[in-house]
Amino acid sequence: MNWDALPSRVHVQEVVTRDGLQIEPRFLPTPDKIALIDALSETGVSKIEVTSFVSPRAVPNLADAREVARAIRRRPGVTYVALVPNLRGAQEALDAGMDELNLVMSVSETHNLANMRMTPAQSLAGFRAITEAAKGSGTALNGSIATAFGCPFEGAQPEAKVLALIEDYLSLDLDSVTLADTTGMANPRQVASLVDAVRRRFPALPLTLHFHNTRGLGLANVLAALDAGADRFDASLGGLGGCPFAPGATGNISTEDLVHMLGEMGVTTGVDLPALLALARTLPALVGHDTPGQVAKAGRSGDLHPAPAHLAAS
Amino acid sequence: MNWDALPSRVHVQEVVTRDGLQIEPRFLPTPDKIALIDALSETGVSKIEVTSFVSPRAVPNLADAREVARAIRRRPGVTYVALVPNLRGAQEALDAGMDELNLVMSVSETHNLANMRMTPAQSLAGFRAITEAAKGSGTALNGSIATAFGCPFEGAQPEAKVLALIEDYLSLDLDSVTLADTTGMANPRQVASLVDAVRRRFPALPLTLHFHNTRGLGLANVLAALDAGADRFDASLGGLGGCPFAPGATGNISTEDLVHMLGEMGVTTGVDLPALLALARTLPALVGHDTPGQVAKAGRSGDLHPAPAHLAAS
């Protein structure tokens, strides 16, 4: 690691109300979602992925996308994003005045068929229609590459396929790209290699890394990505966002654990960790179960304890 | 990271039946401990910290140290270790024919007083008595430095104090040293710095890193230590071994998650991961609760799933 060359500032992008909530066993009431997003807006995160304009049949937990998107208080300096699966969703997100649309397809054809029910060509055609619809709106477009570090059906994906898909995205004039480890298959060596390859080929491209902690590797992957120059990370408050293939497994990397690690290493995020921890500690009551994030339970490394009384007495 | 300079072989050292069990809410019956250690002996781990010869009043869960140490089947090539807190424990461990004694004190004076009820000078005098007792036995002596990455009472510990304590250990002719992150306060940058400082000053010293995953940083710390040249790691099956200051927090780094990460990165451990996972999956029934290790729940990154049926039909 080249510790002196770490990014001086890292952007933390919150996805709890989209990726975190989408497979929760129960619906989080709309006012609770709005209050959570409004509180997150005050913590210093750079972006918030508010919701997904997806069919309520496909993702019942996000059936209130329109209401949530319209009711939140937009804090200047925070980018408010919606995931959109298709033109119809994009139109709704544009109508709701989102700052950014997040378009997603998988680099794995099998996963794209299973998850989006589209071939890669169909997905890209859909993206083209969305870019047309968004033209002149001033809305930014991010392209996410799901299964960039491996597909649960196909296994590892060649770097060349990921690079070729980024070329496709750029030919559609997307503004930025996210490499998503959708089911938590990435390892640090692979992360370093792919981030390095992408940054060499597309040095000016704003690049986000989206890791899941499914196999305990989330923060190790962040470290490898940081060392390769990445400076934007998605994360989910409390580490919500499990994987349907791994019951009991952890979800997205936890925002508060990420901010804690970066802070301990001297990397600036601009995020108020105590505020984030206070918010993370409200989550178990909101979702009705324990959450995977560790720092909310253990406290920060710097939170000292009083020495045992028998020492003070001696 | 210098990925091409990672250690070609990493030693995995199992501590579940000592550090993992010591603060469990209930006593694991002696035959179960013996069966667990015997199964671990077959997995390819380099060392097993079998037990601690400590007062049964201090650690009731390890009250069967003598019985366990005598009943396990010793597999050639595996080093069987006992932690010993004092000369009496050392004598019992020597009588039981352990391959190695692990002597522990904290670099933090407050923690040493709280945990061992000894001043640093008293601890070192005790170590001296143990080295005298072990002389000629052929038994190896490892010196562990607790709170090497921070003390929950005092906070961060200066590197110079850690280096000075290693000098003290070497002046007592200890064979090897473990840097222990006793309450999970380490961060990757700090780990890299301390491992690098120790390796520069004591290049021939066999050095073990002992991390807890209390704040989710365990495997990120392993990665930083590997990059700084460390090649021996303690870990606990299932990630057992919580911290009394952090209810609900995770324990030691999980052996199976460590072996999985190293394997995915192409680093050889000699450990049979499927055997380890099978064993990790028996733990919840043995200890009566869920365990923090992730790969036992999620499966390995390479464990693929069949594509959904609707795709096969289309």
XYZ file of C-alpha atoms in Angstrom:
628
model
C 0.000 0.000 0.000
C 1.121 3.496 -0.706
C -0.296 5.122 2.404
C 0.890 8.594 1.502
C -0.990 8.483 -1.811
C -4.454 7.672 -0.454
C -7.180 9.994 -1.742
C -7.271 13.082 0.503
C -11.061 13.162 0.354
C -13.473 10.253 -0.079
C -17.119 10.620 -1.047
C -19.549 8.499 0.934
C -22.787 7.715 -0.900
C -25.719 6.406 1.112
C -27.947 3.682 -0.368
C -29.867 2.416 2.674
C -33.319 3.557 1.606
C -32.906 1.888 -1.820
C -30.523 -1.089 -1.695
C -30.826 -1.451 2.079
C -34.609 -1.592 2.240
C -35.534 -3.337 -0.984
C -35.408 -6.896 0.354
C -36.326 -6.171 3.978
C -39.072 -8.493 5.200
C -41.393 -5.588 5.997
C -42.364 -2.253 4.469
C -40.849 0.777 6.185
C -43.653 3.351 6.456
C -43.252 6.321 4.117
C -42.889 8.949 6.894
C -40.078 6.879 8.449
C -38.281 6.720 5.094
C -38.604 10.470 4.639
C -37.379 11.183 8.172
C -34.427 8.828 7.682
C -33.409 10.481 4.412
C -33.783 13.960 5.902
C -31.570 12.953 8.817
C -29.000 11.406 6.447
C -28.954 14.670 4.478
C -27.572 16.377 7.594
C -24.677 13.946 8.138
C -22.392 15.087 5.337
C -22.809 12.222 2.872
C -22.223 13.292 -0.736
C -25.083 11.416 -2.374
C -28.226 9.654 -1.246
C -29.851 6.995 -3.412
C -33.352 7.837 -2.288
C -35.420 5.092 -3.903
C -36.054 3.149 -7.073
C -38.821 3.978 -9.555
C -39.562 0.339 -10.109
C -42.794 -1.622 -10.407
C -44.425 -1.935 -6.964
C -45.059 -5.568 -7.865
C -41.322 -6.168 -8.341
C -40.235 -4.278 -5.202
C -43.200 -3.663 -2.894
C -40.950 -2.036 -0.279
C -40.298 0.891 -2.640
C -43.884 1.333 -3.839
C -43.849 4.842 -2.302
C -40.988 6.071 -4.529
C -42.865 9.088 -5.889
C -44.130 10.225 -2.506
C -40.704 9.840 -0.862
C -38.860 11.611 -3.666
C -41.208 14.592 -3.502
C -41.377 14.907 0.292
C -37.723 14.859 1.303
C -35.946 18.107 2.130
C -33.143 18.607 -0.397
C -30.007 19.890 1.224
C -27.760 21.918 -1.110
C -24.559 20.045 -1.886
C -26.141 16.594 -1.561
C -26.943 14.749 -4.795
C -30.292 12.938 -4.651
C -30.385 9.842 -6.853
C -33.048 7.395 -7.945
C -32.430 4.018 -9.460
C -34.486 3.535 -12.624
C -34.978 0.178 -14.319
C -36.604 1.483 -17.496
C -37.903 4.510 -19.410
C -41.127 4.657 -17.464
C -39.242 4.760 -14.163
C -36.852 7.334 -15.603
C -39.742 9.562 -16.612
C -41.168 9.384 -13.090
C -37.766 10.169 -11.596
C -37.346 13.141 -13.945
C -40.825 14.350 -13.015
C -39.848 14.101 -9.354
C -36.819 16.330 -10.050
C -34.101 13.870 -9.022
C -30.533 15.175 -9.404
C -29.287 11.925 -10.848
C -30.674 8.744 -12.372
C -28.860 5.481 -11.731
C -29.188 3.038 -14.643
C -28.267 -0.577 -13.966
C -27.454 -3.635 -15.987
C -25.313 -6.673 -15.267
C -22.128 -7.462 -17.114
C -23.207 -11.095 -16.761
C -25.820 -11.892 -19.404
C -27.382 -14.602 -17.250
C -27.744 -12.253 -14.298
C -29.165 -9.520 -16.512
C -31.760 -11.927 -17.850
C -32.598 -13.196 -14.371
C -32.651 -9.812 -12.654
C -33.815 -7.375 -15.349
C -35.449 -9.890 -17.717
C -33.579 -8.249 -20.571
C -30.697 -9.166 -22.821
C -27.695 -6.808 -22.668
C -28.756 -5.289 -26.006
C -32.248 -4.646 -24.657
C -30.792 -3.012 -21.548
C -28.561 -0.732 -23.613
C -31.474 0.185 -25.877
C -33.417 1.114 -22.749
C -30.503 3.260 -21.559
C -30.490 5.057 -24.907
C -34.177 5.864 -24.580
C -33.560 7.208 -21.072
C -30.670 9.420 -22.161
C -32.958 10.861 -24.864
C -35.688 11.513 -22.311
C -33.248 13.152 -19.881
C -31.635 15.387 -22.478
C -31.786 19.045 -21.516
C -33.118 18.280 -18.030
C -29.753 18.853 -16.373
C -30.156 15.521 -14.663
C -26.957 13.499 -14.298
C -26.869 9.867 -15.447
C -24.842 7.207 -13.680
C -24.384 3.746 -15.152
C -24.030 0.871 -12.687
C -22.432 -2.406 -13.702
C -23.924 -5.176 -11.594
C -21.946 -8.406 -11.021
C -18.764 -6.526 -12.024
C -16.754 -8.719 -9.635
C -18.590 -11.971 -10.284
C -21.998 -13.409 -11.063
C -23.655 -15.986 -8.798
C -24.663 -17.954 -11.923
C -21.681 -17.470 -14.256
C -18.841 -16.825 -11.802
C -15.982 -14.399 -12.436
C -16.419 -11.875 -15.250
C -13.461 -10.974 -17.486
C -12.117 -7.446 -17.000
C -12.357 -6.935 -20.763
C -16.146 -7.398 -20.611
C -16.423 -4.763 -17.872
C -14.221 -2.336 -19.815
C -16.258 -2.915 -22.982
C -19.484 -2.196 -21.111
C -18.030 1.064 -19.783
C -17.243 1.979 -23.411
C -20.896 1.315 -24.240
C -21.977 3.525 -21.336
C -19.700 6.347 -22.429
C -20.930 6.118 -26.011
C -24.381 6.844 -24.536
C -22.927 9.907 -22.763
C -23.465 8.593 -19.252
C -21.674 10.849 -16.776
C -20.249 8.364 -14.296
C -19.968 4.635 -13.591
C -20.440 2.372 -10.576
C -18.776 -1.030 -10.317
C -21.099 -3.114 -8.150
C -20.183 -6.297 -6.309
C -23.824 -7.281 -6.326
C -23.589 -10.532 -4.365
C -20.353 -9.923 -2.460
C -17.981 -12.057 -4.529
C -15.086 -9.584 -4.854
C -11.713 -10.060 -3.219
C -9.156 -7.293 -2.601
C -6.665 -8.423 -5.232
C -9.363 -8.539 -7.893
C -10.694 -5.139 -6.802
C -7.268 -3.555 -7.096
C -6.794 -5.051 -10.547
C -10.164 -3.944 -11.951
C -10.074 -0.453 -10.422
C -6.580 0.018 -11.765
C -7.613 -1.173 -15.247
C -10.648 1.131 -15.323
C -8.703 4.161 -14.087
C -5.924 3.619 -16.616
C -8.346 3.297 -19.508
C -10.779 6.029 -18.364
C -8.726 8.406 -16.205
C -11.340 11.195 -16.158
C -14.325 8.959 -15.382
C -15.979 9.499 -11.987
C -15.999 5.972 -10.574
C -17.954 4.599 -7.614
C -17.327 1.253 -5.900
C -20.366 -0.523 -4.493
C -19.420 -3.385 -2.188
C -21.423 -5.885 -0.205
C -19.995 -7.477 2.917
C -21.526 -10.877 2.165
C -18.296 -12.773 2.861
C -16.773 -10.335 5.358
C -14.542 -8.702 2.737
C -16.304 -5.362 2.327
C -13.855 -3.066 4.098
C -10.819 -5.019 2.869
C -12.143 -4.409 -0.652
C -12.548 -0.701 0.125
C -8.925 -0.613 1.258
C -7.738 -2.245 -1.962
C -9.879 0.117 -4.041
C -8.594 3.170 -2.148
C -5.039 2.069 -2.774
C -5.885 1.812 -6.486
C -7.173 5.402 -6.374
C -10.941 5.021 -5.889
C -12.556 7.841 -3.922
C -16.317 7.221 -4.098
C -18.047 4.448 -2.200
C -21.647 3.398 -1.809
C -22.614 2.154 1.637
C -25.755 1.409 3.588
C -26.548 2.633 7.097
C -26.335 -0.278 9.520
C -25.067 -2.521 6.724
C -28.633 -3.262 5.601
C -29.120 -4.937 2.220
C -28.763 -8.686 2.388
C -28.538 -11.045 -0.528
C -31.386 -13.396 -1.467
C -28.901 -16.211 -2.085
C -27.345 -16.006 1.371
C -29.832 -16.044 4.230
C -28.193 -14.679 7.376
C -25.379 -13.058 5.422
C -24.515 -9.408 5.887
C -25.587 -6.779 3.353
C -23.976 -3.711 1.851
C -20.922 -2.381 3.612
C -22.052 -0.363 6.601
C -21.830 3.410 6.139
C -20.822 4.051 9.724
C -18.178 1.296 9.678
C -16.778 2.729 6.419
C -16.676 6.290 7.762
C -15.102 5.030 10.988
C -12.350 3.139 9.125
C -11.578 6.081 6.862
C -11.490 8.478 9.804
C -9.174 6.189 11.783
C -6.830 6.128 8.771
C -6.857 9.911 8.507
C -8.910 10.059 5.301
C -11.427 12.926 5.195
C -15.052 12.136 4.334
C -16.813 15.223 5.639
C -19.279 12.888 7.381
C -20.310 13.474 11.005
C -19.643 10.024 12.490
C -21.403 10.585 15.836
C -24.539 11.733 13.976
C -24.327 8.713 11.683
C -23.884 6.348 14.649
C -26.871 7.874 16.434
C -28.935 7.293 13.307
C -27.620 3.743 12.811
C -28.686 2.927 16.366
C -32.290 3.827 15.493
C -32.392 1.280 12.656
C -33.042 -1.968 14.563
C -36.280 -0.498 15.932
C -37.258 0.735 12.458
C -36.669 -2.536 10.618
C -37.485 -4.895 13.478
C -34.185 -6.777 13.656
C -30.519 -6.469 14.535
C -28.321 -4.854 11.880
C -24.842 -5.986 10.796
C -22.906 -2.732 11.319
C -20.284 -3.176 14.027
C -19.251 0.293 15.186
C -22.788 1.131 16.310
C -22.465 -1.802 18.745
C -18.803 -1.595 19.726
C -18.345 2.183 19.690
C -15.497 3.966 17.962
C -11.917 2.800 18.506
C -11.279 6.067 20.309
C -14.186 5.690 22.768
C -12.237 4.873 25.926
C -13.578 3.149 29.030
C -12.894 4.018 32.666
C -10.294 1.770 34.269
C -11.757 -0.759 36.722
C -12.464 0.658 40.180
C -10.009 -1.655 41.956
C -7.166 0.070 40.097
C -8.232 3.541 41.058
C -8.372 2.380 44.663
C -4.906 0.842 44.652
C -0.357 -2.631 -2.317
C 2.411 -4.614 -3.850
C 0.313 -7.599 -4.921
C 3.220 -9.490 -6.407
C 5.151 -9.365 -3.140
C 2.501 -10.913 -0.882
C 3.827 -13.776 1.240
C 3.612 -16.968 -0.826
C 2.514 -18.962 2.223
C 0.550 -17.752 5.226
C 0.293 -19.652 8.513
C -3.173 -19.828 10.011
C -3.219 -20.315 13.769
C -6.455 -21.406 15.409
C -7.451 -19.934 18.785
C -11.132 -20.846 19.061
C -10.852 -23.234 21.999
C -8.908 -20.630 24.014
C -9.743 -17.049 22.991
C -12.989 -18.087 21.325
C -14.460 -19.978 24.252
C -13.144 -18.080 27.244
C -15.981 -15.574 27.518
C -18.773 -17.740 26.069
C -21.853 -17.691 28.288
C -21.752 -21.451 28.793
C -19.125 -24.155 29.357
C -18.395 -26.324 26.324
C -18.230 -29.910 27.599
C -14.713 -31.355 27.619
C -15.420 -34.118 25.068
C -16.777 -31.492 22.645
C -13.629 -29.396 23.074
C -11.433 -32.414 22.427
C -13.434 -33.429 19.350
C -13.276 -29.878 18.009
C -9.513 -29.654 18.453
C -9.002 -33.087 16.884
C -11.082 -32.028 13.877
C -9.166 -28.739 13.610
C -5.909 -30.717 13.623
C -6.995 -32.317 10.344
C -7.737 -29.045 8.530
C -4.170 -27.909 7.869
C -3.863 -25.080 10.404
C -0.270 -24.517 11.543
C -0.901 -23.995 15.260
C -3.740 -24.573 17.664
C -3.956 -22.618 20.903
C -5.584 -25.462 22.811
C -6.419 -23.854 26.131
C -5.154 -21.651 28.934
C -3.701 -22.986 32.185
C -5.399 -20.293 34.181
C -7.251 -20.321 37.482
C -10.659 -21.986 37.021
C -12.055 -19.154 39.113
C -10.752 -16.584 36.605
C -11.874 -18.470 33.486
C -14.363 -21.211 34.388
C -14.832 -22.141 30.719
C -11.233 -23.421 30.573
C -11.251 -25.255 33.906
C -10.620 -28.503 31.999
C -7.281 -27.338 30.550
C -5.276 -30.303 31.850
C -7.770 -32.891 30.659
C -8.119 -31.319 27.212
C -4.380 -30.907 26.719
C -3.745 -34.558 27.575
C -6.616 -36.075 25.579
C -6.227 -34.413 22.176
C -4.586 -36.356 19.337
C -1.417 -34.516 18.331
C -0.968 -34.426 14.612
C 2.653 -34.156 13.466
C 3.347 -30.759 11.912
C 0.794 -28.936 14.064
C 2.112 -26.876 16.988
C -0.047 -27.208 20.111
C 0.040 -24.116 22.302
C -1.261 -23.209 25.735
C -1.610 -19.722 27.084
C -0.057 -19.446 30.537
C -0.632 -16.481 32.869
C 2.005 -17.391 35.452
C 4.648 -19.889 36.563
C 2.117 -22.285 38.021
C 0.200 -22.415 34.737
C 3.465 -22.783 32.834
C 4.449 -25.745 34.970
C 1.109 -27.423 34.260
C 1.468 -26.758 30.544
C 5.001 -28.171 30.560
C 3.758 -31.246 32.434
C 1.062 -31.664 29.779
C 3.766 -31.648 27.098
C 2.588 -28.590 25.152
C 4.759 -27.679 22.145
C 4.627 -23.979 22.932
C 3.711 -21.689 25.813
C 2.130 -18.343 25.041
C 3.034 -15.666 27.607
C 0.925 -12.516 27.619
C 1.204 -9.042 28.983
C -0.221 -5.712 27.865
C 1.894 -2.865 26.570
C -0.628 -0.645 28.353
C 0.163 -0.557 32.063
C -3.459 0.153 32.970
C -4.687 -2.822 30.937
C -2.003 -5.065 32.414
C -3.058 -4.062 35.915
C -6.724 -4.552 35.084
C -6.356 -7.805 33.188
C -3.364 -9.539 34.799
C -3.343 -7.627 38.097
C 0.395 -7.134 37.652
C 2.647 -4.199 36.890
C 4.734 -4.573 33.726
C 7.793 -5.308 35.867
C 5.910 -8.061 37.702
C 4.791 -9.554 34.383
C 8.350 -9.584 33.036
C 9.637 -11.128 36.279
C 7.007 -13.837 35.852
C 8.137 -14.406 32.261
C 11.713 -14.796 33.498
C 10.654 -17.464 35.976
C 8.782 -19.296 33.205
C 11.757 -19.221 30.841
C 13.873 -20.725 33.643
C 11.292 -23.459 34.228
C 11.039 -24.250 30.521
C 14.807 -24.388 29.958
C 15.889 -27.687 28.449
C 12.297 -28.836 27.848
C 12.417 -28.084 24.132
C 9.197 -26.135 24.545
C 8.933 -22.972 22.471
C 7.996 -19.677 24.123
C 5.887 -17.048 22.405
C 5.408 -13.592 23.872
C 2.102 -11.872 23.163
C 1.723 -8.114 23.439
C -1.861 -7.326 24.330
C -3.344 -3.901 23.448
C -0.509 -3.444 20.916
C -2.860 -1.392 18.733
C -4.640 0.456 21.507
C -5.920 0.069 25.051
C -9.575 0.601 25.936
C -8.479 2.589 29.009
C -5.397 4.464 27.756
C -6.054 4.669 24.015
C -3.338 4.412 21.357
C 0.030 3.016 22.435
C 3.242 4.541 21.018
C 5.142 2.269 18.622
C 8.282 2.900 20.672
C 6.657 1.251 23.715
C 5.780 -1.836 21.657
C 9.293 -2.036 20.216
C 10.801 -1.657 23.693
C 8.624 -4.478 25.014
C 9.762 -6.732 22.166
C 13.361 -5.936 23.215
C 12.452 -7.050 26.739
C 10.939 -10.269 25.351
C 14.026 -11.002 23.283
C 16.308 -10.343 26.242
C 14.378 -13.173 27.952
C 15.073 -15.416 24.934
C 11.439 -15.726 23.858
C 11.256 -17.352 20.427
C 8.509 -15.390 18.756
C 6.109 -12.489 19.293
C 2.410 -11.856 18.752
C 0.999 -8.360 18.344
C -2.562 -8.558 19.640
C -5.360 -6.121 18.899
C -7.074 -7.201 22.092
C -10.226 -5.102 21.835
C -10.335 -4.502 18.088
C -9.029 -0.932 17.980
C -6.522 -1.303 15.120
C -6.911 0.318 11.730
C -5.118 -0.738 8.539
C -2.800 2.251 8.329
C -1.665 1.765 11.925
C -1.209 -1.975 11.346
C 0.986 -1.368 8.311
C 3.091 1.115 10.240
C 3.634 -1.070 13.316
C 4.273 -4.280 11.359
C 6.737 -2.443 9.185
C 8.519 -0.949 12.219
C 8.763 -4.347 13.944
C 10.002 -6.111 10.824
C 12.648 -3.479 10.161
C 13.946 -3.579 13.714
C 13.664 -7.384 14.196
C 13.857 -8.880 10.686
C 14.403 -12.463 11.861
C 11.649 -12.460 14.494
C 8.705 -14.804 13.813
C 5.758 -12.428 14.137
C 2.058 -13.253 14.528
C -0.808 -10.796 14.137
C -3.849 -11.377 16.315
C -6.847 -9.313 15.211
C -10.372 -8.968 16.490
C -13.178 -7.902 14.184
C -14.858 -5.751 16.835
C -15.309 -2.788 14.503
C -15.484 -4.710 11.212
C -11.843 -4.050 10.353
C -10.386 -7.513 10.941
C -9.760 -8.601 7.359
C -8.788 -5.096 6.232
C -6.158 -5.198 8.971
C -4.984 -8.601 7.743
C -4.614 -7.154 4.252
C -2.528 -4.234 5.546
C -0.380 -6.593 7.623
C 0.150 -8.953 4.660
C 1.249 -6.033 2.535
C 3.745 -5.126 5.268
C 5.098 -8.698 5.125
C 3.263 -10.485 7.958
C 2.642 -14.179 7.312
C 1.210 -15.584 10.553
C -2.303 -14.842 11.747
C -4.355 -15.998 14.689
C -8.049 -16.571 13.980
C -11.016 -18.196 15.642
C -13.409 -20.651 14.010
C -16.763 -18.965 13.431
C -15.291 -15.668 14.619
C -15.979 -16.574 18.254
C -14.349 -14.464 20.949
C -16.314 -11.332 21.731
C -15.160 -8.448 23.836
C -16.590 -7.738 27.299
C -16.730 -4.010 26.519
C -18.811 -4.452 23.380
C -21.933 -6.583 23.827
C -23.129 -7.817 20.429
C -19.821 -7.014 18.771
C -18.003 -9.623 16.719
C -15.020 -11.505 18.123
C -11.702 -12.656 16.737
C -11.389 -12.667 12.970
C -13.077 -15.790 11.648
C -10.690 -18.536 10.564
C -12.839 -19.625 7.661
C -13.348 -16.045 6.447
C -9.575 -15.469 6.658
C -8.755 -18.673 4.761
C -11.416 -17.833 2.173
C -10.014 -14.324 1.597
C -6.449 -15.581 1.299
C -7.488 -18.353 -1.079
C -9.457 -15.945 -3.271
C -6.348 -13.747 -3.476
C -4.167 -16.697 -4.474
C -2.263 -16.898 -1.179
C -1.542 -20.449 -0.012
C -2.469 -21.431 3.536
C -2.490 -25.207 3.285
C -5.881 -25.179 5.001
C -8.773 -27.277 3.700
C -11.514 -24.636 3.433
C -14.452 -27.020 2.864
C -13.428 -28.994 5.975
C -13.121 -25.773 7.948
C -16.530 -24.563 6.747
C -18.143 -27.873 7.673
C -16.668 -27.535 11.148
C -17.682 -23.859 11.456
C -21.261 -24.856 10.645
C -21.303 -27.178 13.682
C -20.433 -24.302 16.044
C -23.843 -22.647 16.536
C -25.225 -25.922 17.897
C -22.175 -26.353 20.146
C -22.238 -22.861 21.664
C -25.966 -22.276 21.500
C -25.991 -19.137 19.386
C -25.315 -17.753 15.932
C -21.652 -17.083 15.133
C -20.236 -14.029 13.323
C -18.304 -15.796 10.522
C -19.792 -14.894 7.139
C -18.561 -17.482 4.642
C -20.192 -20.343 6.574
C -23.523 -18.578 5.906
C -22.976 -17.149 2.430
C -20.838 -19.916 0.932
C -17.594 -19.325 -0.902
C -17.431 -16.703 -3.672
C -16.942 -19.536 -6.121
C -20.045 -21.498 -5.034
C -22.304 -20.790 -8.006
C -26.106 -21.055 -8.101
C -28.290 -22.498 -10.857
C -29.873 -19.849 -13.061
C -33.592 -19.318 -12.442
C -35.845 -21.869 -14.140
C -37.626 -19.277 -16.308
C -34.331 -18.639 -18.104
C -33.690 -22.277 -18.852
C -37.211 -22.491 -20.270
C -36.847 -19.436 -22.503
